[in-house]
């Protein structure tokens, strides 16, 4: 189809505007800026005093009409009723035909020169691959699809059966911006990128995706790399799909480097990322609202699958993820990766915690590998951490670290960590360690309550790996006035598996006026028949000060929850002493 006369009219206006810009340039930077903004030219040739068009559109308008192709000039109606498939196919073909060769052989691939404009409207597309087709015959670098804003310029995909809106093998450096994409047929994919060595440097800015099974499904043997998402929004992704998907077949560990900035994933039970290969993922700000509401089995927001990946491809970084998990089966991370690095910073899973009791929020599978280094920092989390391991995992050094995290719903780190030993071949003693550093809980926080206060600094499974560095720990026991006194009883919860080696107390001279002799503290378990762990006593008058340590002849193993829950009782302590310390020492 020939371009309409609007294209010619636009040419005149574009040249006129270019002339104005040249005149304005002589007025100085500030005057030129004000002059050019006062009379904008839209792609269709109209002028208006002020424009809400994206800044890059305004810049493109001054570049000349040969760089702008308006989909309406190719017959698109944008009325939500007329099938605009042919118009999009033609405008993309025209963009492909306009490819050029870089001068001086600066690039071996041909380069594009077109910005495809999608004016406001609802464009119905019924033909699969109308947006980008895989029938191109040679590589082209560069094409841009620009709308006037998601929910303003909308493309509605309604094939007769499940299909793919765009399927690429030859385009590189493709940009989508200010557009809304909607699937009106179940099972559809927005972009199936099946490539042997193309599909590189894709950028999605201010785009909206609704109703697809997959927003992106990557396939092929190489590349599919350097994808960038900024202020993109997904809604109602089908539960058996994912926003970003890489399957186990016809895929490659060469798919790498994906960035997400300020995105959302709403009203869905589908993962945001589900990949069976490696890939470097970087997420900075992601809001996940009304997620997992219709799950009947566990599902995770991020799935890192596969346990045999190439070197240099397994890296996942997420910062500022907020999740409204509306189902007890909602989870944050599932990982099978065999090495690499996985980190979460400032993740918040607390929004729906008052209404749903979560199962396993994190599931990590080693299966005879060291696995990635897992780090969770400054996060608010709920639910459990399930760690699966195999019979020979004791040969590796594992690392799962929770640093400065707050845990909801679980009373202690021992309650957080669960081990799946189904593939351990009976080797249930070699547990991969999980470390909690400077963490805290919201359950069992008061040592003078009957339930006790949990000690959260711990390394669960500390005796699992054959070689690892252990931490010798000391926990201070106090009531609101100092070390327990009078009839005061304090209760603490150590991690199951803690090994107590000694009990120590100390006080400076003159801290109390009491001259009583025989101050003593007794530590016992909370079993039905309590076991006395040990005691420590002050040998002289209390006002003289002291430092006394009782080293247990046999270290005490807190091998059950009741043996790890300890009561500390004061005997003959007749005065509060806020300057004294009472310490339980050991390894945990």
Coordinates of C-alpha atoms in Angstrom, one line a residue:
X1 CA 0.0 0.0 0.0
X2 CA 1.3 3.5 -0.9
X3 CA 1.6 6.0 1.9
X4 CA -1.2 8.5 2.0
X5 CA -0.9 12.2 1.3
X6 CA -0.6 12.7 5.1
X7 CA 3.0 11.5 4.7
X8 CA 3.7 14.3 2.2
X9 CA 2.0 16.9 4.4
X10 CA 4.1 15.7 7.2
X11 CA 7.2 16.2 5.1
X12 CA 6.5 19.9 4.5
X13 CA 5.8 20.5 8.2
X14 CA 8.9 18.6 9.2
X15 CA 11.1 20.7 6.9
X16 CA 9.3 23.9 8.2
X17 CA 10.0 22.8 11.8
X18 CA 13.6 22.0 10.9
X19 CA 14.0 25.6 9.6
X20 CA 12.4 27.0 12.8
X21 CA 14.9 24.9 14.8
X22 CA 17.8 26.4 12.8
X23 CA 16.6 29.9 13.5
X24 CA 16.0 29.1 17.1
X25 CA 19.5 27.8 17.5
X26 CA 20.8 31.3 16.8
X27 CA 18.8 32.6 19.8
X28 CA 20.9 30.6 22.3
X29 CA 20.2 27.3 24.1
X30 CA 17.5 28.5 26.5
X31 CA 15.6 30.5 23.8
X32 CA 15.9 27.6 21.3
X33 CA 14.5 25.2 23.8
X34 CA 11.5 27.4 24.5
X35 CA 10.9 28.1 20.8
X36 CA 11.0 24.4 19.8
X37 CA 8.6 23.3 22.6
X38 CA 6.0 26.0 21.7
X39 CA 5.0 24.4 18.4
X40 CA 5.4 20.7 18.3
X41 CA 4.8 18.5 15.2
X42 CA 3.1 15.2 15.7
X43 CA 3.8 12.2 13.4
X44 CA 0.5 12.7 11.5
X45 CA 1.5 16.3 10.6
X46 CA -0.7 18.2 13.1
X47 CA 0.7 20.9 15.3
X48 CA -0.3 21.9 18.8
X49 CA 0.8 24.3 21.4
X50 CA 1.9 21.7 23.9
X51 CA 2.4 18.0 23.4
X52 CA 2.1 15.0 25.8
X53 CA 4.0 12.9 23.2
X54 CA 7.0 11.0 24.6
X55 CA 10.2 13.1 24.3
X56 CA 11.8 10.7 21.9
X57 CA 8.8 11.1 19.6
X58 CA 9.3 14.9 19.5
X59 CA 13.0 14.4 18.7
X60 CA 12.1 11.9 15.9
X61 CA 9.7 14.4 14.3
X62 CA 12.6 16.8 13.6
X63 CA 14.7 14.0 12.0
X64 CA 12.6 14.0 8.8
X65 CA 9.7 11.9 7.6
X66 CA 11.9 9.1 6.1
X67 CA 12.6 7.9 9.6
X68 CA 9.0 7.8 10.7
X69 CA 6.4 5.3 9.5
X70 CA 2.9 5.7 10.8
X71 CA 0.9 2.5 11.0
X72 CA -2.2 4.5 10.1
X73 CA -0.6 5.4 6.8
X74 CA -0.7 1.7 6.0
X75 CA -4.4 1.3 6.6
X76 CA -4.6 0.7 10.4
X77 CA -8.0 1.8 11.8
X78 CA -7.2 1.5 15.5
X79 CA -10.9 1.2 16.3
X80 CA -10.7 -2.2 18.1
X81 CA -13.0 -3.8 15.5
X82 CA -11.1 -3.7 12.2
X83 CA -8.4 -6.3 11.8
X84 CA -5.2 -4.2 11.5
X85 CA -2.9 -7.2 10.9
X86 CA -2.1 -6.3 7.3
X87 CA -1.2 -2.7 8.2
X88 CA 1.3 -3.9 10.9
X89 CA 2.8 -6.5 8.6
X90 CA 3.3 -3.9 5.8
X91 CA 4.8 -1.2 8.0
X92 CA 7.3 -3.7 9.5
X93 CA 8.1 -4.9 6.0
X94 CA 8.7 -1.3 5.0
X95 CA 11.0 -0.8 8.0
X96 CA 12.9 -3.9 7.0
X97 CA 13.2 -2.8 3.4
X98 CA 14.7 0.5 4.6
X99 CA 17.8 -1.1 6.1
X100 CA 21.1 0.3 5.1
X101 CA 24.8 -0.6 5.4
X102 CA 27.0 1.1 7.9
X103 CA 29.8 3.2 6.2
X104 CA 33.4 2.2 6.5
X105 CA 32.4 -1.4 7.2
X106 CA 31.8 -0.4 10.9
X107 CA 29.3 -3.2 11.3
X108 CA 28.9 -6.4 9.3
X109 CA 25.1 -6.4 9.8
X110 CA 22.8 -4.0 8.1
X111 CA 21.2 -1.3 10.2
X112 CA 17.7 -0.1 10.5
X113 CA 16.5 3.5 10.2
X114 CA 12.9 3.5 11.1
X115 CA 10.7 4.5 14.0
X116 CA 7.2 2.9 13.6
X117 CA 4.6 5.2 15.1
X118 CA 1.4 3.8 16.7
X119 CA -0.9 6.7 17.3
X120 CA -3.6 6.6 20.0
X121 CA -6.2 3.8 19.4
X122 CA -7.0 0.2 19.9
X123 CA -5.4 -1.9 17.1
X124 CA -6.9 -5.3 16.7
X125 CA -4.4 -7.9 15.3
X126 CA -5.7 -11.4 14.5
X127 CA -2.8 -12.7 12.4
X128 CA 0.1 -14.3 14.3
X129 CA 3.6 -12.7 13.8
X130 CA 2.0 -9.6 12.3
X131 CA 4.1 -7.4 14.5
X132 CA 7.5 -9.1 13.8
X133 CA 7.8 -12.1 11.5
X134 CA 10.6 -14.7 11.4
X135 CA 10.6 -14.8 7.6
X136 CA 13.2 -12.1 7.3
X137 CA 16.3 -13.3 5.4
X138 CA 19.2 -11.3 6.9
X139 CA 20.1 -9.6 10.1
X140 CA 19.1 -6.0 10.7
X141 CA 20.1 -3.9 13.7
X142 CA 17.6 -1.3 14.9
X143 CA 13.8 -0.7 14.7
X144 CA 11.6 1.2 17.2
X145 CA 7.9 0.8 17.8
X146 CA 6.6 4.0 19.6
X147 CA 3.2 4.6 20.9
X148 CA 1.7 7.5 22.9
X149 CA 1.5 5.7 26.2
X150 CA 0.3 2.3 27.4
X151 CA -3.5 2.4 27.7
X152 CA -3.4 5.1 24.9
X153 CA -1.8 3.2 22.1
X154 CA -3.0 -0.4 22.5
X155 CA -2.4 -3.5 20.3
X156 CA -5.0 -6.3 21.0
X157 CA -3.9 -9.8 19.8
X158 CA -6.9 -12.1 19.0
X159 CA -5.9 -15.0 16.8
X160 CA -8.3 -17.8 16.2
X161 CA -6.2 -20.1 18.3
X162 CA -3.2 -19.6 20.6
X163 CA -0.5 -17.9 18.7
X164 CA 2.5 -15.6 18.8
X165 CA 2.2 -11.9 18.2
X166 CA 5.9 -11.4 17.3
X167 CA 8.5 -14.1 16.3
X168 CA 12.0 -13.0 15.7
X169 CA 15.2 -14.5 14.3
X170 CA 16.9 -11.7 12.5
X171 CA 16.2 -8.4 14.3
X172 CA 18.7 -6.9 16.8
X173 CA 18.4 -3.7 18.8
X174 CA 14.6 -3.6 18.8
X175 CA 12.8 -1.0 21.0
X176 CA 9.2 -1.0 22.1
X177 CA 8.0 2.0 24.0
X178 CA 4.8 3.6 25.3
X179 CA 2.6 0.7 24.1
X180 CA 0.0 -1.6 25.6
X181 CA -0.2 -5.2 24.5
X182 CA -3.3 -7.3 25.2
X183 CA -4.1 -11.0 24.5
X184 CA -7.7 -11.7 23.8
X185 CA -7.1 -15.4 23.1
X186 CA -5.9 -17.9 25.7
X187 CA -2.4 -19.4 25.5
X188 CA -0.8 -16.6 23.5
X189 CA 2.8 -15.3 23.6
X190 CA 3.8 -11.7 22.9
X191 CA 7.3 -12.4 21.7
X192 CA 8.7 -15.8 20.8
X193 CA 12.4 -15.1 20.2
X194 CA 13.8 -18.2 18.5
X195 CA 17.3 -17.4 17.3
X196 CA 20.6 -18.9 16.3
X197 CA 22.6 -15.7 16.9
X198 CA 20.4 -12.7 16.8
X199 CA 17.8 -11.1 19.2
X200 CA 20.2 -8.9 21.1
X201 CA 19.7 -5.6 22.9
X202 CA 15.9 -5.5 23.1
X203 CA 14.5 -2.6 25.1
X204 CA 11.0 -2.3 26.5
X205 CA 10.1 1.0 28.0
X206 CA 6.7 2.0 29.5
X207 CA 5.0 -1.0 28.1
X208 CA 2.0 -3.0 29.4
X209 CA 1.3 -6.7 28.9
X210 CA -2.0 -8.3 29.8
X211 CA -3.5 -11.7 29.4
X212 CA -0.6 -13.5 27.8
X213 CA 0.7 -17.0 28.7
X214 CA 4.2 -15.7 28.1
X215 CA 5.2 -12.1 27.6
X216 CA 8.6 -13.4 26.4
X217 CA 9.5 -16.9 25.5
X218 CA 13.1 -17.3 24.5
X219 CA 14.3 -20.3 22.3
X220 CA 17.2 -21.1 20.1
X221 CA 20.9 -22.0 20.3
X222 CA 22.6 -18.6 21.0
X223 CA 22.2 -15.0 22.0
X224 CA 18.7 -13.8 23.1
X225 CA 20.7 -11.5 25.3
X226 CA 20.8 -8.0 26.7
X227 CA 17.1 -7.4 27.2
X228 CA 16.1 -4.2 29.1
X229 CA 12.8 -3.5 30.8
X230 CA 12.0 -0.1 32.3
X231 CA 8.7 0.9 33.9
X232 CA 6.9 -2.1 32.3
X233 CA 3.7 -3.6 33.7
X234 CA 2.3 -7.1 33.5
X235 CA -1.2 -8.1 34.5
X236 CA -3.2 -11.3 34.4
X237 CA -0.4 -13.5 33.0
X238 CA -1.9 -17.0 32.7
X239 CA -1.2 -19.2 35.7
X240 CA 0.6 -21.9 33.7
X241 CA 2.9 -19.4 32.0
X242 CA 5.3 -16.7 33.1
X243 CA 6.2 -13.1 32.2
X244 CA 9.8 -14.2 31.2
X245 CA 10.3 -17.8 30.2
X246 CA 13.1 -20.0 29.0
X247 CA 12.2 -23.7 28.7
X248 CA 14.3 -26.8 29.0
X249 CA 14.3 -27.7 25.3
X250 CA 15.6 -25.8 22.3
X251 CA 17.3 -23.3 24.6
X252 CA 20.8 -22.4 25.6
X253 CA 23.0 -21.2 28.5
X254 CA 24.1 -18.5 26.1
X255 CA 21.0 -16.5 26.9
X256 CA 22.3 -13.8 29.1
X257 CA 21.9 -10.3 30.7
X258 CA 18.4 -9.1 31.6
X259 CA 17.6 -5.9 33.4
X260 CA 14.3 -4.9 35.0
X261 CA 13.8 -1.4 36.5
X262 CA 10.6 -0.3 38.2
X263 CA 8.3 -3.0 36.9
X264 CA 5.1 -4.6 38.2
X265 CA 3.5 -8.1 38.1
X266 CA -0.2 -8.0 39.1
X267 CA -3.3 -10.2 39.4
X268 CA -1.6 -13.4 38.4
X269 CA -0.5 -16.8 39.8
X270 CA 2.3 -17.1 37.3
X271 CA 6.0 -16.7 38.0
X272 CA 7.6 -13.5 36.9
X273 CA 10.8 -15.3 35.8
X274 CA 10.8 -19.1 35.0
X275 CA 14.0 -20.3 33.3
X276 CA 15.5 -23.7 32.8
X277 CA 18.9 -22.3 31.8
X278 CA 21.3 -19.9 33.4
X279 CA 21.2 -16.1 32.7
X280 CA 22.3 -13.0 34.4
X281 CA 19.2 -11.3 35.9
X282 CA 19.2 -7.9 37.5
X283 CA 16.0 -6.6 39.1
X284 CA 15.7 -3.1 40.7
X285 CA 12.3 -2.4 42.0
X286 CA 9.4 -4.9 41.4
X287 CA 5.9 -4.7 42.8
X288 CA 4.0 -8.0 42.8
X289 CA 0.4 -7.4 43.9
X290 CA -2.5 -9.8 44.3
X291 CA -0.2 -12.7 43.4
X292 CA -0.9 -16.4 43.6
X293 CA -4.6 -16.0 44.6
X294 CA -5.8 -19.2 42.9
X295 CA -2.9 -21.6 43.5
X296 CA -3.7 -25.2 44.6
X297 CA 0.0 -26.2 44.8
X298 CA 3.2 -24.4 45.6
X299 CA 4.4 -21.8 43.1
X300 CA 7.4 -19.5 43.2
X301 CA 7.8 -16.0 41.8
X302 CA 11.3 -16.8 40.5
X303 CA 12.2 -20.2 39.2
X304 CA 15.9 -20.9 38.5
X305 CA 15.8 -24.5 37.1
X306 CA 18.4 -26.9 35.9
X307 CA 21.5 -28.3 37.7
X308 CA 24.1 -28.5 34.9
X309 CA 24.9 -25.0 33.6
X310 CA 28.0 -23.6 31.9
X311 CA 30.4 -21.4 33.8
X312 CA 29.7 -17.7 34.0
X313 CA 26.0 -17.8 33.4
X314 CA 24.3 -18.2 36.8
X315 CA 23.7 -14.8 38.4
X316 CA 20.5 -13.4 39.9
X317 CA 20.2 -10.1 41.7
X318 CA 16.9 -8.6 43.0
X319 CA 16.6 -5.4 45.0
X320 CA 13.4 -3.9 46.3
X321 CA 10.9 -6.7 45.5
X322 CA 7.6 -6.2 47.2
X323 CA 5.1 -9.2 47.1
X324 CA 1.5 -9.5 48.1
X325 CA 1.2 -13.3 48.3
X326 CA -2.5 -14.1 48.5
X327 CA -2.2 -17.8 49.0
X328 CA -0.4 -20.1 51.5
X329 CA 1.3 -21.7 48.5
X330 CA 2.9 -18.5 47.4
X331 CA 6.7 -18.6 47.3
X332 CA 9.6 -16.3 46.5
X333 CA 12.4 -18.4 45.1
X334 CA 12.9 -21.9 43.7
X335 CA 16.5 -22.7 42.6
X336 CA 18.3 -25.8 41.3
X337 CA 21.3 -23.9 39.9
X338 CA 24.6 -25.8 40.5
X339 CA 26.8 -22.7 41.1
X340 CA 26.8 -18.9 40.8
X341 CA 25.3 -16.1 42.9
X342 CA 21.8 -15.4 44.0
X343 CA 21.0 -12.3 46.1
X344 CA 17.9 -10.5 47.4
X345 CA 18.1 -7.1 49.1
X346 CA 15.1 -5.3 50.7
X347 CA 12.6 -7.9 49.6
X348 CA 9.3 -7.6 51.5
X349 CA 6.8 -10.4 51.8
X350 CA 4.9 -9.0 54.8
X351 CA 1.8 -7.4 53.1
X352 CA -0.5 -10.4 53.3
X353 CA 1.2 -12.3 56.2
X354 CA -1.6 -11.4 58.6
X355 CA -4.0 -13.3 56.4
X356 CA -2.1 -16.2 55.0
X357 CA 0.3 -18.7 56.7
X358 CA 2.9 -19.4 54.1
X359 CA 4.5 -22.8 53.5
X360 CA 8.0 -22.8 52.1
X361 CA 8.9 -19.3 50.8
X362 CA 12.2 -20.5 49.5
X363 CA 13.1 -23.9 48.1
X364 CA 16.8 -24.7 47.3
X365 CA 17.9 -27.9 45.7
X366 CA 21.6 -28.9 45.7
X367 CA 21.7 -32.5 44.5
X368 CA 25.5 -33.1 44.5
X369 CA 26.7 -29.5 43.9
X370 CA 28.0 -26.5 45.8
X371 CA 25.1 -24.4 44.4
X372 CA 25.2 -20.6 44.2
X373 CA 26.1 -18.4 47.1
X374 CA 22.6 -17.4 48.4
X375 CA 22.4 -14.0 50.2
X376 CA 19.2 -12.4 51.6
X377 CA 19.9 -8.9 53.1
X378 CA 17.5 -6.5 54.9
X379 CA 14.5 -8.6 53.9
X380 CA 11.1 -9.1 55.6
X381 CA 10.2 -12.7 55.0
X382 CA 7.6 -15.3 56.2
X383 CA 7.3 -19.1 55.8
X384 CA 10.0 -21.7 55.6
X385 CA 13.2 -22.5 53.8
X386 CA 13.3 -26.0 52.3
X387 CA 16.7 -27.4 51.4
X388 CA 17.0 -30.6 49.4
X389 CA 20.3 -32.4 49.2
X390 CA 21.8 -35.6 47.8
X391 CA 24.0 -38.4 49.2
X392 CA 27.3 -36.8 48.2
X393 CA 26.6 -33.2 49.0
X394 CA 28.8 -33.4 52.0
X395 CA 31.7 -33.1 49.6
X396 CA 30.9 -29.5 48.8
X397 CA 30.8 -26.2 50.8
X398 CA 27.4 -24.6 50.7
X399 CA 26.4 -21.0 51.6
X400 CA 22.9 -19.7 52.4
X401 CA 23.0 -16.5 54.4
X402 CA 20.2 -14.4 55.8
X403 CA 21.6 -11.1 57.0
X404 CA 19.7 -8.5 59.0
X405 CA 16.3 -10.0 58.0
X406 CA 13.0 -10.0 59.9
X407 CA 11.1 -13.3 60.0
X408 CA 7.3 -13.4 60.3
X409 CA 5.2 -16.4 61.4
X410 CA 8.1 -18.6 62.5
X411 CA 9.2 -18.6 66.2
X412 CA 12.9 -19.5 65.6
X413 CA 15.5 -20.2 62.9
X414 CA 15.1 -23.9 63.6
X415 CA 11.5 -23.6 62.6
X416 CA 12.4 -21.8 59.4
X417 CA 14.8 -24.4 58.0
X418 CA 13.5 -27.7 56.8
X419 CA 15.5 -30.4 55.0
X420 CA 14.4 -32.7 52.3
X421 CA 16.4 -35.9 52.7
X422 CA 14.5 -38.0 50.1
X423 CA 17.6 -38.2 47.9
X424 CA 20.2 -38.3 50.6
X425 CA 20.4 -42.1 50.7
X426 CA 20.0 -42.2 54.5
X427 CA 22.9 -39.7 55.0
X428 CA 20.7 -37.3 57.0
X429 CA 23.5 -35.9 59.2
X430 CA 25.3 -34.0 56.5
X431 CA 22.9 -31.1 56.3
X432 CA 23.9 -28.1 54.2
X433 CA 24.2 -25.1 56.6
X434 CA 21.9 -22.1 56.6
X435 CA 23.2 -19.1 58.5
X436 CA 21.2 -16.3 60.2
X437 CA 23.2 -13.2 61.0
X438 CA 21.8 -10.2 62.9
X439 CA 18.2 -11.5 62.2
X440 CA 15.1 -11.2 64.3
X441 CA 11.7 -12.7 64.6
X442 CA 8.2 -11.3 65.4
X443 CA 7.2 -14.4 67.3
X444 CA 8.7 -15.4 70.7
X445 CA 10.5 -12.1 71.4
X446 CA 10.1 -11.8 75.2
X447 CA 12.4 -13.8 77.4
X448 CA 10.2 -13.3 80.5
X449 CA 7.2 -14.8 78.8
X450 CA 6.6 -18.5 79.2
X451 CA 7.3 -19.1 75.5
X452 CA 10.7 -17.5 75.7
X453 CA 12.8 -15.4 73.3
X454 CA 14.4 -17.0 70.3
X455 CA 18.1 -16.6 69.6
X456 CA 18.3 -15.8 65.9
X457 CA 22.0 -15.6 65.3
X458 CA 22.7 -19.1 64.3
X459 CA 24.1 -21.5 61.7
X460 CA 21.5 -24.3 61.2
X461 CA 23.2 -27.5 60.1
X462 CA 26.6 -26.1 61.2
X463 CA 28.0 -29.7 61.4
X464 CA 26.9 -30.7 58.0
X465 CA 29.7 -29.8 55.5
X466 CA 32.9 -31.6 56.0
X467 CA 35.0 -28.4 56.1
X468 CA 33.5 -25.1 57.3
X469 CA 34.4 -22.3 59.7
X470 CA 32.4 -22.4 62.9
X471 CA 31.3 -19.5 65.0
X472 CA 31.7 -19.6 68.8
X473 CA 28.8 -17.6 70.2
X474 CA 27.8 -16.1 73.5
X475 CA 24.2 -15.2 74.4
X476 CA 23.4 -12.8 77.3
X477 CA 20.6 -13.6 79.6
X478 CA 18.7 -10.7 81.2
X479 CA 15.3 -9.6 82.6
X480 CA 14.2 -6.0 82.5
X481 CA 16.4 -5.1 85.5
X482 CA 19.6 -7.0 84.7
X483 CA 20.6 -10.6 85.3
X484 CA 17.7 -12.6 86.7
X485 CA 17.1 -12.0 90.4
X486 CA 14.7 -13.0 93.2
X487 CA 12.1 -15.4 91.8
X488 CA 12.6 -14.3 88.2
X489 CA 12.8 -17.0 85.5
X490 CA 13.9 -16.2 82.0
X491 CA 13.4 -18.5 79.0
X492 CA 15.4 -18.6 75.8
X493 CA 15.2 -20.7 72.6
X494 CA 18.5 -21.8 71.2
X495 CA 18.6 -23.3 67.7
X496 CA 18.1 -27.0 67.6
X497 CA 21.6 -28.5 67.3
X498 CA 23.3 -25.9 69.5
X499 CA 26.2 -27.3 71.5
X500 CA 26.6 -25.5 74.9
X501 CA 30.1 -25.6 76.3
X502 CA 30.1 -23.3 79.3
X503 CA 28.1 -20.8 81.4
X504 CA 29.8 -17.6 82.6
X505 CA 28.8 -14.7 84.9
X506 CA 30.6 -11.4 85.8
X507 CA 30.0 -8.1 87.6
X508 CA 32.2 -5.2 88.5
X509 CA 32.7 -4.5 92.2
X510 CA 30.2 -2.1 93.8
X511 CA 27.5 -2.7 91.3
X512 CA 25.2 -3.9 94.1
X513 CA 25.2 -3.3 97.9
X514 CA 24.2 -6.8 98.8
X515 CA 26.8 -8.8 100.8
X516 CA 25.0 -12.1 100.3
X517 CA 27.0 -15.1 99.4
X518 CA 25.9 -17.9 97.0
X519 CA 24.2 -16.1 94.2
X520 CA 23.5 -18.8 91.6
X521 CA 21.8 -19.4 88.3
X522 CA 20.6 -22.8 87.1
X523 CA 20.0 -23.6 83.4
X524 CA 17.5 -26.5 82.6
X525 CA 15.6 -27.7 79.6
X526 CA 11.8 -27.6 79.3
X527 CA 11.3 -31.3 78.8
X528 CA 8.5 -33.0 80.8
X529 CA 11.3 -34.1 83.0
X530 CA 13.8 -31.2 82.8
X531 CA 17.5 -31.9 82.3
X532 CA 19.8 -29.6 84.2
X533 CA 22.3 -28.2 81.7
X534 CA 24.5 -26.6 84.3
X535 CA 24.8 -23.8 86.8
X536 CA 27.2 -21.0 87.8
X537 CA 27.6 -19.5 91.3
X538 CA 29.2 -16.5 92.8
X539 CA 31.8 -17.6 95.4
X540 CA 32.0 -14.5 97.5
X541 CA 29.9 -11.5 98.6
X542 CA 27.9 -10.0 95.7
X543 CA 29.2 -6.4 96.3
X544 CA 32.8 -7.5 95.8
X545 CA 32.3 -8.2 92.1
X546 CA 33.1 -11.5 90.3
X547 CA 33.9 -13.4 87.2
X548 CA 33.1 -17.1 87.2
X549 CA 32.8 -19.6 84.4
X550 CA 31.5 -23.1 84.6
X551 CA 32.9 -25.3 81.8
X552 CA 30.7 -28.3 81.2
X553 CA 32.5 -31.6 81.6
X554 CA 30.5 -32.8 78.6
X555 CA 29.1 -30.3 76.1
X556 CA 25.3 -30.3 76.1
X557 CA 23.6 -30.9 72.7
X558 CA 20.3 -29.2 72.2
X559 CA 19.1 -31.9 69.8
X560 CA 15.3 -31.3 70.2
X561 CA 13.1 -28.3 70.5
X562 CA 12.4 -29.0 74.2
X563 CA 16.1 -29.4 74.9
X564 CA 16.9 -26.2 73.0
X565 CA 14.3 -24.2 75.0
X566 CA 16.0 -23.3 78.3
X567 CA 14.8 -21.9 81.6
X568 CA 17.2 -19.8 83.7
X569 CA 16.3 -19.6 87.3
X570 CA 18.0 -17.4 89.9
X571 CA 18.7 -18.7 93.4
X572 CA 19.6 -16.5 96.4
X573 CA 19.9 -13.5 94.2
X574 CA 18.5 -10.8 96.4
X575 CA 19.2 -7.6 94.4
X576 CA 18.9 -6.5 90.8
X577 CA 22.2 -6.0 89.1
X578 CA 22.0 -4.1 85.8
X579 CA 25.8 -4.1 85.4
X580 CA 26.2 -7.9 85.6
X581 CA 26.3 -10.4 82.7
X582 CA 25.1 -14.0 82.5
X583 CA 26.3 -15.8 79.4
X584 CA 25.6 -19.1 77.8
X585 CA 28.4 -20.1 75.4
X586 CA 28.9 -22.6 72.7
X587 CA 28.5 -23.4 69.0
X588 CA 25.3 -22.8 66.9

